[in-house]
Structures are given as C-alpha cells and as structure tokens.
Amino acid sequence: MLSKLLIGLLGPLLKALLGRVLDEFSDWLFDRFKAVLRRRQAENLGQAEARAAQADERARQAGTPGEAHEQEAVARVWREVAEMLRQENEALKAELEDVRRSADRQAQQALAALPLEAGQRPVGGAKAGSEP
C-alpha cells in the first residue's frame, strides 16, 4: 500500500527527472559529435583549399603554358574535392540530426513505458505471486 502511494507520488517526478537527464545527455553527446564533425570539416576543407591555392600559385609561376595548364587543372580538382567535402559534411549533419530525432523519440517511448506511476504494471505482465 505504502509502495503504491510512493510510486504514485514519486513516479512522475522520477520520470521527469530521468527525462531531463536523458535530454541533457543526448544534447551533450550530439553537440560533441557536431564539434568533431566541424573540426574535421575545417581541417579537410582547409587542406583541400590550401592545395588548390598552391596549385594556382605554381600555375602563375609556371615556365611554360603546358605546365601552367597542368597546375590549373590540379587546382580545379582540389576545388572540386573541397566542394565534395562540403556537400558530404552537409549530408552527414542532416543524417546526424535524423539520428538525434530518432534517439529522442525512442528515449521518450522507453521513458513513457516505465512503470513509475500508480496502477501501472511492469511491461511483461504481473509479477509472480501477485494478483492479476
């Protein structure tokens, strides 16, 4: 009797607290993922753009038109690589956000299923030896 009263009083508070903890952990985890993604993106894009700039400079300093044309082509390729990296990172961000929304939904469903309210039974039926 007392346990049912305590569950009835404390259950909703525990669910709310657990929900907040899950939300904060989820926010922290996905913020860390985003920070890693941003850092890697900046490094990779920086390298690709630097290599494109180097090839442009070699094209300007080329001794022959053929060498200049070759270095311009190299610069063009590095700019294309940088653009591909940008697009890939945008796709990864969108995918990460989808995973976050899915994880939030699943956490909320699991939280709602917890038997922490008066009259609620654990998933899977009644405990052995208890009344139906």
GROMACS .gro file of N, CA, C and O in nm:
model
  528
    1MET      N    1   0.082  -0.119   0.000
    1MET     CA    2   0.000   0.000   0.000
    1MET      C    3   0.087   0.126   0.000
    1MET      O    4   0.066   0.216  -0.079
    2LEU      N    5   0.183   0.129   0.092
    2LEU     CA    6   0.273   0.243   0.100
    2LEU      C    7   0.357   0.257  -0.027
    2LEU      O    8   0.378   0.367  -0.076
    3SER      N    9   0.398   0.140  -0.081
    3SER     CA   10   0.479   0.145  -0.203
    3SER      C   11   0.398   0.202  -0.319
    3SER      O   12   0.451   0.278  -0.401
    4LYS      N   13   0.271   0.167  -0.328
    4LYS     CA   14   0.187   0.222  -0.435
    4LYS      C   15   0.170   0.372  -0.419
    4LYS      O   16   0.171   0.446  -0.517
    5LEU      N   17   0.157   0.417  -0.295
    5LEU     CA   18   0.143   0.560  -0.268
    5LEU      C   19   0.272   0.633  -0.306
    5LEU      O   20   0.268   0.737  -0.372
    6LEU      N   21   0.386   0.574  -0.267
    6LEU     CA   22   0.515   0.636  -0.302
    6LEU      C   23   0.535   0.640  -0.453
    6LEU      O   24   0.582   0.739  -0.507
    7ILE      N   25   0.500   0.528  -0.519
    7ILE     CA   26   0.513   0.526  -0.665
    7ILE      C   27   0.421   0.630  -0.727
    7ILE      O   28   0.459   0.700  -0.819
    8GLY      N   29   0.301   0.640  -0.675
    8GLY     CA   30   0.207   0.739  -0.728
    8GLY      C   31   0.256   0.881  -0.710
    8GLY      O   32   0.235   0.966  -0.797
    9LEU      N   33   0.324   0.908  -0.598
    9LEU     CA   34   0.373   1.043  -0.570
    9LEU      C   35   0.508   1.071  -0.636
    9LEU      O   36   0.529   1.178  -0.693
   10LEU      N   37   0.598   0.975  -0.625
   10LEU     CA   38   0.734   0.999  -0.673
   10LEU      C   39   0.757   0.956  -0.818
   10LEU      O   40   0.849   1.004  -0.882
   11GLY      N   41   0.675   0.864  -0.867
   11GLY     CA   42   0.693   0.814  -1.003
   11GLY      C   43   0.698   0.924  -1.108
   11GLY      O   44   0.793   0.930  -1.188
   12PRO      N   45   0.597   1.013  -1.112
   12PRO     CA   46   0.601   1.120  -1.212
   12PRO      C   47   0.723   1.211  -1.197
   12PRO      O   48   0.780   1.256  -1.297
   13LEU      N   49   0.764   1.236  -1.073
   13LEU     CA   50   0.884   1.319  -1.051
   13LEU      C   51   1.009   1.248  -1.102
   13LEU      O   52   1.095   1.310  -1.164
   14LEU      N   53   1.018   1.118  -1.075
   14LEU     CA   54   1.133   1.041  -1.124
   14LEU      C   55   1.136   1.037  -1.276
   14LEU      O   56   1.244   1.050  -1.337
   15LYS      N   57   1.020   1.020  -1.339
   15LYS     CA   58   1.015   1.021  -1.486
   15LYS      C   59   1.060   1.156  -1.542
   15LYS      O   60   1.136   1.161  -1.638
   16ALA      N   61   1.012   1.263  -1.479
   16ALA     CA   62   1.050   1.397  -1.526
   16ALA      C   63   1.200   1.418  -1.510
   16ALA      O   64   1.267   1.470  -1.600
   17LEU      N   65   1.255   1.376  -1.396
   17LEU     CA   66   1.398   1.390  -1.371
   17LEU      C   67   1.478   1.305  -1.469
   17LEU      O   68   1.575   1.353  -1.530
   18LEU      N   69   1.437   1.182  -1.487
   18LEU     CA   70   1.506   1.094  -1.580
   18LEU      C   71   1.497   1.149  -1.723
   18LEU      O   72   1.594   1.144  -1.799
   19GLY      N   73   1.381   1.203  -1.759
   19GLY     CA   74   1.365   1.264  -1.891
   19GLY      C   75   1.461   1.379  -1.912
   19GLY      O   76   1.522   1.393  -2.018
   20ARG      N   77   1.476   1.464  -1.809
   20ARG     CA   78   1.569   1.578  -1.819
   20ARG      C   79   1.713   1.530  -1.833
   20ARG      O   80   1.791   1.583  -1.912
   21VAL      N   81   1.749   1.428  -1.753
   21VAL     CA   82   1.884   1.374  -1.760
   21VAL      C   83   1.911   1.317  -1.898
   21VAL      O   84   2.017   1.342  -1.958
   22LEU      N   85   1.816   1.241  -1.952
   22LEU     CA   86   1.833   1.185  -2.087
   22LEU      C   87   1.845   1.295  -2.191
   22LEU      O   88   1.929   1.287  -2.282
   23ASP      N   89   1.763   1.398  -2.181
   23ASP     CA   90   1.769   1.510  -2.276
   23ASP      C   91   1.904   1.580  -2.269
   23ASP      O   92   1.964   1.611  -2.373
   24GLU      N   93   1.952   1.607  -2.148
   24GLU     CA   94   2.080   1.676  -2.134
   24GLU      C   95   2.196   1.590  -2.185
   24GLU      O   96   2.286   1.641  -2.251
   25PHE      N   97   2.190   1.460  -2.155
   25PHE     CA   98   2.296   1.371  -2.204
   25PHE      C   99   2.293   1.365  -2.357
   25PHE      O  100   2.397   1.371  -2.422
   26SER      N  101   2.175   1.353  -2.412
   26SER     CA  102   2.159   1.348  -2.557
   26SER      C  103   2.212   1.477  -2.620
   26SER      O  104   2.286   1.473  -2.720
   27ASP      N  105   2.176   1.591  -2.564
   27ASP     CA  106   2.225   1.720  -2.615
   27ASP      C  107   2.377   1.724  -2.610
   27ASP      O  108   2.443   1.766  -2.707
   28TRP      N  109   2.434   1.683  -2.497
   28TRP     CA  110   2.579   1.686  -2.482
   28TRP      C  111   2.646   1.595  -2.585
   28TRP      O  112   2.741   1.634  -2.652
   29LEU      N  113   2.594   1.473  -2.597
   29LEU     CA  114   2.653   1.376  -2.689
   29LEU      C  115   2.648   1.425  -2.833
   29LEU      O  116   2.750   1.422  -2.905
   30PHE      N  117   2.533   1.475  -2.876
   30PHE     CA  118   2.522   1.519  -3.015
   30PHE      C  119   2.599   1.650  -3.039
   30PHE      O  120   2.652   1.671  -3.148
   31ASP      N  121   2.611   1.734  -2.937
   31ASP     CA  122   2.694   1.853  -2.951
   31ASP      C  123   2.841   1.814  -2.970
   31ASP      O  124   2.913   1.877  -3.047
   32ARG      N  125   2.884   1.710  -2.898
   32ARG     CA  126   3.021   1.661  -2.915
   32ARG      C  127   3.042   1.606  -3.057
   32ARG      O  128   3.144   1.633  -3.119
   33PHE      N  129   2.945   1.528  -3.106
   33PHE     CA  130   2.954   1.477  -3.243
   33PHE      C  131   2.963   1.592  -3.342
   33PHE      O  132   3.043   1.588  -3.436
   34LYS      N  133   2.881   1.694  -3.324
   34LYS     CA  134   2.883   1.809  -3.416
   34LYS      C  135   3.017   1.881  -3.409
   34LYS      O  136   3.069   1.925  -3.512
   35ALA      N  137   3.072   1.895  -3.289
   35ALA     CA  138   3.202   1.963  -3.275
   35ALA      C  139   3.312   1.885  -3.348
   35ALA      O  140   3.396   1.944  -3.416
   36VAL      N  141   3.311   1.754  -3.334
   36VAL     CA  142   3.409   1.670  -3.404
   36VAL      C  143   3.391   1.685  -3.555
   36VAL      O  144   3.488   1.701  -3.629
   37LEU      N  145   3.266   1.682  -3.600
   37LEU     CA  146   3.237   1.696  -3.742
   37LEU      C  147   3.285   1.832  -3.794
   37LEU      O  148   3.349   1.839  -3.900
   38ARG      N  149   3.257   1.939  -3.719
   38ARG     CA  150   3.301   2.073  -3.761
   38ARG      C  151   3.453   2.083  -3.767
   38ARG      O  152   3.510   2.138  -3.862
   39ARG      N  153   3.521   2.026  -3.666
   39ARG     CA  154   3.667   2.033  -3.662
   39ARG      C  155   3.727   1.956  -3.780
   39ARG      O  156   3.814   2.006  -3.851
   40ARG      N  157   3.677   1.835  -3.803
   40ARG     CA  158   3.729   1.755  -3.915
   40ARG      C  159   3.700   1.822  -4.048
   40ARG      O  160   3.782   1.821  -4.139
   41GLN      N  161   3.580   1.882  -4.059
   41GLN     CA  162   3.544   1.951  -4.181
   41GLN      C  163   3.639   2.068  -4.206
   41GLN      O  164   3.689   2.085  -4.317
   42ALA      N  165   3.664   2.145  -4.104
   42ALA     CA  166   3.754   2.259  -4.119
   42ALA      C  167   3.894   2.215  -4.159
   42ALA      O  168   3.956   2.276  -4.248
   43GLU      N  169   3.943   2.107  -4.097
   43GLU     CA  170   4.077   2.058  -4.132
   43GLU      C  171   4.082   2.010  -4.277
   43GLU      O  172   4.173   2.047  -4.352
   44ASN      N  173   3.985   1.928  -4.315
   44ASN     CA  174   3.985   1.872  -4.451
   44ASN      C  175   3.965   1.980  -4.557
   44ASN      O  176   4.034   1.981  -4.659
   45LEU      N  177   3.870   2.071  -4.532
   45LEU     CA  178   3.848   2.179  -4.628
   45LEU      C  179   3.969   2.269  -4.636
   45LEU      O  180   4.009   2.312  -4.745
   46GLY      N  181   4.029   2.297  -4.523
   46GLY     CA  182   4.149   2.382  -4.521
   46GLY      C  183   4.261   2.322  -4.603
   46GLY      O  184   4.329   2.392  -4.680
   47GLN      N  185   4.281   2.191  -4.590
   47GLN     CA  186   4.386   2.125  -4.667
   47GLN      C  187   4.356   2.128  -4.816
   47GLN      O  188   4.445   2.157  -4.897
   48ALA      N  189   4.232   2.099  -4.853
   48ALA     CA  190   4.195   2.098  -4.995
   48ALA      C  191   4.210   2.238  -5.055
   48ALA      O  192   4.263   2.255  -5.165
   49GLU      N  193   4.163   2.339  -4.981
   49GLU     CA  194   4.172   2.477  -5.032
   49GLU      C  195   4.316   2.524  -5.039
   49GLU      O  196   4.355   2.596  -5.131
   50ALA      N  197   4.398   2.482  -4.941
   50ALA     CA  198   4.540   2.519  -4.943
   50ALA      C  199   4.610   2.455  -5.063
   50ALA      O  200   4.692   2.520  -5.130
   51ARG      N  201   4.577   2.332  -5.093
   51ARG     CA  202   4.639   2.265  -5.208
   51ARG      C  203   4.594   2.329  -5.338
   51ARG      O  204   4.673   2.340  -5.433
   52ALA      N  205   4.469   2.373  -5.344
   52ALA     CA  206   4.422   2.444  -5.464
   52ALA      C  207   4.498   2.576  -5.479
   52ALA      O  208   4.540   2.611  -5.590
   53ALA      N  209   4.517   2.647  -5.369
   53ALA     CA  210   4.591   2.774  -5.374
   53ALA      C  211   4.736   2.751  -5.415
   53ALA      O  212   4.793   2.830  -5.493
   54GLN      N  213   4.797   2.644  -5.365
   54GLN     CA  214   4.935   2.613  -5.403
   54GLN      C  215   4.944   2.583  -5.553
   54GLN      O  216   5.037   2.628  -5.620
   55ALA      N  217   4.849   2.508  -5.604
   55ALA     CA  218   4.849   2.476  -5.747
   55ALA      C  219   4.827   2.602  -5.829
   55ALA      O  220   4.889   2.619  -5.935
   56ASP      N  221   4.739   2.692  -5.783
   56ASP     CA  222   4.720   2.820  -5.853
   56ASP      C  223   4.851   2.899  -5.856
   56ASP      O  224   4.886   2.957  -5.960
   57GLU      N  225   4.922   2.901  -5.745
   57GLU     CA  226   5.049   2.974  -5.739
   57GLU      C  227   5.152   2.910  -5.832
   57GLU      O  228   5.223   2.980  -5.904
   58ARG      N  229   5.158   2.777  -5.834
   58ARG     CA  230   5.251   2.710  -5.926
   58ARG      C  231   5.213   2.738  -6.072
   58ARG      O  232   5.300   2.751  -6.157
   59ALA      N  233   5.083   2.751  -6.098
   59ALA     CA  234   5.039   2.783  -6.235
   59ALA      C  235   5.086   2.923  -6.274
   59ALA      O  236   5.129   2.945  -6.387
   60ARG      N  237   5.077   3.018  -6.180
   60ARG     CA  238   5.122   3.155  -6.209
   60ARG      C  239   5.274   3.162  -6.231
   60ARG      O  240   5.322   3.244  -6.308
   61GLN      N  241   5.346   3.075  -6.162
   61GLN     CA  242   5.493   3.077  -6.172
   61GLN      C  243   5.547   2.978  -6.276
   61GLN      O  244   5.668   2.964  -6.290
   62ALA      N  245   5.458   2.913  -6.345
   62ALA     CA  246   5.500   2.810  -6.442
   62ALA      C  247   5.584   2.871  -6.551
   62ALA      O  248   5.563   2.985  -6.595
   63GLY      N  249   5.680   2.792  -6.596
   63GLY     CA  250   5.769   2.838  -6.702
   63GLY      C  251   5.711   2.819  -6.840
   63GLY      O  252   5.750   2.889  -6.935
   64THR      N  253   5.617   2.728  -6.855
   64THR     CA  254   5.559   2.702  -6.986
   64THR      C  255   5.406   2.703  -6.977
   64THR      O  256   5.349   2.678  -6.870
   65PRO      N  257   5.339   2.731  -7.088
   65PRO     CA  258   5.193   2.728  -7.088
   65PRO      C  259   5.139   2.590  -7.054
   65PRO      O  260   5.036   2.577  -6.987
   66GLY      N  261   5.207   2.484  -7.096
   66GLY     CA  262   5.162   2.348  -7.064
   66GLY      C  263   5.167   2.320  -6.914
   66GLY      O  264   5.074   2.261  -6.857
   67GLU      N  265   5.274   2.365  -6.851
   67GLU     CA  266   5.288   2.346  -6.705
   67GLU      C  267   5.182   2.429  -6.633
   67GLU      O  268   5.122   2.382  -6.535
   68ALA      N  269   5.156   2.548  -6.680
   68ALA     CA  270   5.053   2.634  -6.618
   68ALA      C  271   4.917   2.568  -6.631
   68ALA      O  272   4.839   2.564  -6.534
   69HIS      N  273   4.888   2.515  -6.750
   69HIS     CA  274   4.759   2.449  -6.771
   69HIS      C  275   4.744   2.327  -6.679
   69HIS      O  276   4.638   2.303  -6.622
   70GLU      N  277   4.853   2.252  -6.664
   70GLU     CA  278   4.850   2.134  -6.577
   70GLU      C  279   4.823   2.174  -6.432
   70GLU      O  280   4.741   2.111  -6.364
   71GLN      N  281   4.887   2.279  -6.384
   71GLN     CA  282   4.867   2.322  -6.245
   71GLN      C  283   4.726   2.381  -6.224
   71GLN      O  284   4.667   2.366  -6.117
   72GLU      N  285   4.674   2.447  -6.327
   72GLU     CA  286   4.537   2.498  -6.318
   72GLU      C  287   4.438   2.381  -6.306
   72GLU      O  288   4.341   2.389  -6.232
   73ALA      N  289   4.467   2.274  -6.378
   73ALA     CA  290   4.381   2.155  -6.369
   73ALA      C  291   4.389   2.094  -6.229
   73ALA      O  292   4.288   2.052  -6.172
   74VAL      N  293   4.510   2.090  -6.173
   74VAL     CA  294   4.527   2.038  -6.036
   74VAL      C  295   4.448   2.124  -5.938
   74VAL      O  296   4.377   2.073  -5.850
   75ALA      N  297   4.456   2.255  -5.953
   75ALA     CA  298   4.382   2.346  -5.864
   75ALA      C  299   4.231   2.323  -5.877
   75ALA      O  300   4.158   2.322  -5.777
   76ARG      N  301   4.187   2.304  -6.000
   76ARG     CA  302   4.044   2.279  -6.024
   76ARG      C  303   3.998   2.151  -5.953
   76ARG      O  304   3.892   2.147  -5.890
   77VAL      N  305   4.080   2.049  -5.960
   77VAL     CA  306   4.047   1.922  -5.894
   77VAL      C  307   4.038   1.943  -5.742
   77VAL      O  308   3.945   1.894  -5.678
   78TRP      N  309   4.134   2.015  -5.684
   78TRP     CA  310   4.130   2.038  -5.539
   78TRP      C  311   4.008   2.121  -5.499
   78TRP      O  312   3.949   2.098  -5.393
   79ARG      N  313   3.968   2.215  -5.584
   79ARG     CA  314   3.845   2.291  -5.554
   79ARG      C  315   3.722   2.201  -5.560
   79ARG      O  316   3.631   2.213  -5.479
   80GLU      N  317   3.722   2.106  -5.654
   80GLU     CA  318   3.612   2.009  -5.662
   80GLU      C  319   3.611   1.919  -5.540
   80GLU      O  320   3.504   1.887  -5.487
   81VAL      N  321   3.729   1.879  -5.495
   81VAL     CA  322   3.738   1.797  -5.373
   81VAL      C  323   3.681   1.874  -5.255
   81VAL      O  324   3.604   1.820  -5.175
   82ALA      N  325   3.716   2.002  -5.243
   82ALA     CA  326   3.665   2.084  -5.133
   82ALA      C  327   3.513   2.094  -5.139
   82ALA      O  328   3.445   2.082  -5.036
   83GLU      N  329   3.459   2.111  -5.259
   83GLU     CA  330   3.313   2.119  -5.273
   83GLU      C  331   3.247   1.985  -5.237
   83GLU      O  332   3.142   1.983  -5.172
   84MET      N  333   3.308   1.876  -5.278
   84MET     CA  334   3.254   1.745  -5.242
   84MET      C  335   3.256   1.726  -5.091
   84MET      O  336   3.161   1.671  -5.033
   85LEU      N  337   3.363   1.770  -5.026
   85LEU     CA  338   3.371   1.761  -4.880
   85LEU      C  339   3.260   1.844  -4.814
   85LEU      O  340   3.199   1.799  -4.717
   86ARG      N  341   3.235   1.964  -4.866
   86ARG     CA  342   3.127   2.047  -4.812
   86ARG      C  343   2.993   1.975  -4.823
   86ARG      O  344   2.915   1.972  -4.727
   87GLN      N  345   2.966   1.920  -4.939
   87GLN     CA  346   2.839   1.850  -4.961
   87GLN      C  347   2.827   1.727  -4.871
   87GLN      O  348   2.721   1.702  -4.814
   88GLU      N  349   2.934   1.652  -4.859
   88GLU     CA  350   2.934   1.534  -4.773
   88GLU      C  351   2.910   1.573  -4.627
   88GLU      O  352   2.834   1.506  -4.557
   89ASN      N  353   2.971   1.680  -4.585
   89ASN     CA  354   2.952   1.724  -4.447
   89ASN      C  355   2.809   1.771  -4.422
   89ASN      O  356   2.754   1.745  -4.314
   90GLU      N  357   2.749   1.835  -4.518
   90GLU     CA  358   2.608   1.875  -4.503
   90GLU      C  359   2.519   1.752  -4.492
   90GLU      O  360   2.427   1.748  -4.412
   91ALA      N  361   2.548   1.651  -4.573
   91ALA     CA  362   2.471   1.527  -4.567
   91ALA      C  363   2.490   1.458  -4.432
   91ALA      O  364   2.393   1.408  -4.374
   92LEU      N  365   2.613   1.458  -4.381
   92LEU     CA  366   2.639   1.397  -4.251
   92LEU      C  367   2.567   1.472  -4.139
   92LEU      O  368   2.514   1.410  -4.047
   93LYS      N  369   2.564   1.604  -4.147
   93LYS     CA  370   2.492   1.683  -4.047
   93LYS      C  371   2.343   1.649  -4.047
   93LYS      O  372   2.282   1.632  -3.941
   94ALA      N  373   2.286   1.638  -4.166
   94ALA     CA  374   2.143   1.605  -4.176
   94ALA      C  375   2.118   1.464  -4.122
   94ALA      O  376   2.020   1.441  -4.050
   95GLU      N  377   2.207   1.372  -4.153
   95GLU     CA  378   2.192   1.235  -4.104
   95GLU      C  379   2.205   1.230  -3.952
   95GLU      O  380   2.129   1.160  -3.884
   96LEU      N  381   2.299   1.304  -3.899
   96LEU     CA  382   2.317   1.310  -3.754
   96LEU      C  383   2.193   1.368  -3.686
   96LEU      O  384   2.150   1.318  -3.581
   97GLU      N  385   2.134   1.468  -3.746
   97GLU     CA  386   2.011   1.526  -3.690
   97GLU      C  387   1.896   1.425  -3.694
   97GLU      O  388   1.817   1.417  -3.599
   98ASP      N  389   1.887   1.346  -3.800
   98ASP     CA  390   1.786   1.240  -3.807
   98ASP      C  391   1.808   1.137  -3.696
   98ASP      O  392   1.712   1.092  -3.632
   99VAL      N  393   1.933   1.099  -3.674
   99VAL     CA  394   1.964   1.003  -3.568
   99VAL      C  395   1.926   1.062  -3.433
   99VAL      O  396   1.870   0.993  -3.347
  100ARG      N  397   1.953   1.190  -3.414
  100ARG     CA  398   1.919   1.256  -3.288
  100ARG      C  399   1.769   1.254  -3.263
  100ARG      O  400   1.724   1.220  -3.154
  101ARG      N  401   1.691   1.288  -3.366
  101ARG     CA  402   1.545   1.287  -3.350
  101ARG      C  403   1.494   1.147  -3.319
  101ARG      O  404   1.409   1.128  -3.232
  102SER      N  405   1.549   1.048  -3.387
  102SER     CA  406   1.509   0.910  -3.364
  102SER      C  407   1.546   0.866  -3.222
  102SER      O  408   1.465   0.802  -3.154
  103ALA      N  409   1.665   0.900  -3.177
  103ALA     CA  410   1.708   0.864  -3.041
  103ALA      C  411   1.619   0.933  -2.938
  103ALA      O  412   1.582   0.871  -2.837
  104ASP      N  413   1.585   1.059  -2.962
  104ASP     CA  414   1.495   1.130  -2.869
  104ASP      C  415   1.360   1.062  -2.861
  104ASP      O  416   1.304   1.045  -2.753
  105ARG      N  417   1.305   1.023  -2.978
  105ARG     CA  418   1.175   0.954  -2.979
  105ARG      C  419   1.182   0.822  -2.902
  105ARG      O  420   1.094   0.792  -2.821
  106GLN      N  421   1.286   0.745  -2.928
  106GLN     CA  422   1.300   0.616  -2.862
  106GLN      C  423   1.317   0.633  -2.711
  106GLN      O  424   1.261   0.556  -2.632
  107ALA      N  425   1.393   0.732  -2.670
  107ALA     CA  426   1.412   0.757  -2.527
  107ALA      C  427   1.281   0.797  -2.462
  107ALA      O  428   1.249   0.750  -2.352
  108GLN      N  429   1.204   0.881  -2.529
  108GLN     CA  430   1.075   0.923  -2.473
  108GLN      C  431   0.978   0.806  -2.464
  108GLN      O  432   0.903   0.793  -2.368
  109GLN      N  433   0.980   0.718  -2.564
  109GLN     CA  434   0.893   0.600  -2.560
  109GLN      C  435   0.934   0.506  -2.447
  109GLN      O  436   0.849   0.453  -2.375
  110ALA      N  437   1.063   0.486  -2.430
  110ALA     CA  438   1.111   0.400  -2.322
  110ALA      C  439   1.077   0.459  -2.187
  110ALA      O  440   1.036   0.388  -2.095
  111LEU      N  441   1.090   0.590  -2.176
  111LEU     CA  442   1.058   0.659  -2.051
  111LEU      C  443   0.909   0.648  -2.021
  111LEU      O  444   0.871   0.623  -1.906
  112ALA      N  445   0.827   0.665  -2.122
  112ALA     CA  446   0.682   0.656  -2.102
  112ALA      C  447   0.640   0.515  -2.060
  112ALA      O  448   0.541   0.498  -1.989
  113ALA      N  449   0.716   0.414  -2.101
  113ALA     CA  450   0.682   0.276  -2.068
  113ALA      C  451   0.726   0.235  -1.928
  113ALA      O  452   0.687   0.128  -1.881
  114LEU      N  453   0.805   0.318  -1.860
  114LEU     CA  454   0.850   0.283  -1.726
  114LEU      C  455   0.730   0.278  -1.630
  114LEU      O  456   0.648   0.368  -1.629
  115PRO      N  457   0.723   0.173  -1.549
  115PRO     CA  458   0.610   0.159  -1.456
  115PRO      C  459   0.631   0.241  -1.329
  115PRO      O  460   0.648   0.185  -1.221
  116LEU      N  461   0.633   0.372  -1.342
  116LEU     CA  462   0.658   0.458  -1.227
  116LEU      C  463   0.537   0.542  -1.189
  116LEU      O  464   0.552   0.648  -1.129
  117GLU      N  465   0.421   0.496  -1.223
  117GLU     CA  466   0.300   0.568  -1.185
  117GLU      C  467   0.204   0.472  -1.120
  117GLU      O  468   0.206   0.352  -1.145
  118ALA      N  469   0.119   0.522  -1.034
  118ALA     CA  470   0.023   0.439  -0.962
  118ALA      C  471  -0.061   0.360  -1.061
  118ALA      O  472  -0.108   0.412  -1.161
  119GLY      N  473  -0.078   0.230  -1.033
  119GLY     CA  474  -0.162   0.146  -1.117
  119GLY      C  475  -0.093   0.090  -1.239
  119GLY      O  476  -0.149   0.006  -1.308
  120GLN      N  477   0.027   0.134  -1.267
  120GLN     CA  478   0.099   0.086  -1.385
  120GLN      C  479   0.176  -0.040  -1.347
  120GLN      O  480   0.237  -0.048  -1.242
  121ARG      N  481   0.170  -0.140  -1.432
  121ARG     CA  482   0.244  -0.265  -1.408
  121ARG      C  483   0.365  -0.268  -1.500
  121ARG      O  484   0.363  -0.212  -1.608
  122PRO      N  485   0.468  -0.339  -1.456
  122PRO     CA  486   0.586  -0.353  -1.544
  122PRO      C  487   0.547  -0.421  -1.675
  122PRO      O  488   0.456  -0.502  -1.678
  123VAL      N  489   0.616  -0.385  -1.780
  123VAL     CA  490   0.593  -0.448  -1.910
  123VAL      C  491   0.624  -0.596  -1.896
  123VAL      O  492   0.722  -0.634  -1.835
  124GLY      N  493   0.537  -0.681  -1.949
  124GLY     CA  494   0.559  -0.824  -1.940
  124GLY      C  495   0.459  -0.890  -1.847
  124GLY      O  496   0.466  -1.009  -1.824
  125GLY      N  497   0.371  -0.816  -1.790
  125GLY     CA  498   0.265  -0.875  -1.709
  125GLY      C  499   0.290  -0.863  -1.561
  125GLY      O  500   0.381  -0.794  -1.515
  126ALA      N  501   0.210  -0.935  -1.485
  126ALA     CA  502   0.214  -0.927  -1.339
  126ALA      C  503   0.332  -1.008  -1.286
  126ALA      O  504   0.377  -1.105  -1.344
  127LYS      N  505   0.379  -0.967  -1.171
  127LYS     CA  506   0.486  -1.034  -1.102
  127LYS      C  507   0.434  -1.168  -1.049
  127LYS      O  508   0.320  -1.180  -1.009
  128ALA      N  509   0.520  -1.268  -1.044
  128ALA     CA  510   0.478  -1.400  -0.995
  128ALA      C  511   0.428  -1.388  -0.853
  128ALA      O  512   0.491  -1.324  -0.769
  129GLY      N  513   0.314  -1.448  -0.824
  129GLY     CA  514   0.257  -1.446  -0.691
  129GLY      C  515   0.174  -1.325  -0.659
  129GLY      O  516   0.121  -1.312  -0.550
  130SER      N  517   0.160  -1.233  -0.753
  130SER     CA  518   0.080  -1.113  -0.728
  130SER      C  519  -0.057  -1.132  -0.789
  130SER      O  520  -0.080  -1.219  -0.871
  131GLU      N  521  -0.146  -1.043  -0.751
  131GLU     CA  522  -0.282  -1.051  -0.804
  131GLU      C  523  -0.286  -0.998  -0.947
  131GLU      O  524  -0.211  -0.908  -0.980
  132PRO      N  525  -0.376  -1.056  -1.029
  132PRO     CA  526  -0.384  -1.011  -1.168
  132PRO      C  527  -0.444  -0.873  -1.180
  132PRO      O  528  -0.507  -0.821  -1.099
   0.00000   0.00000   0.00000
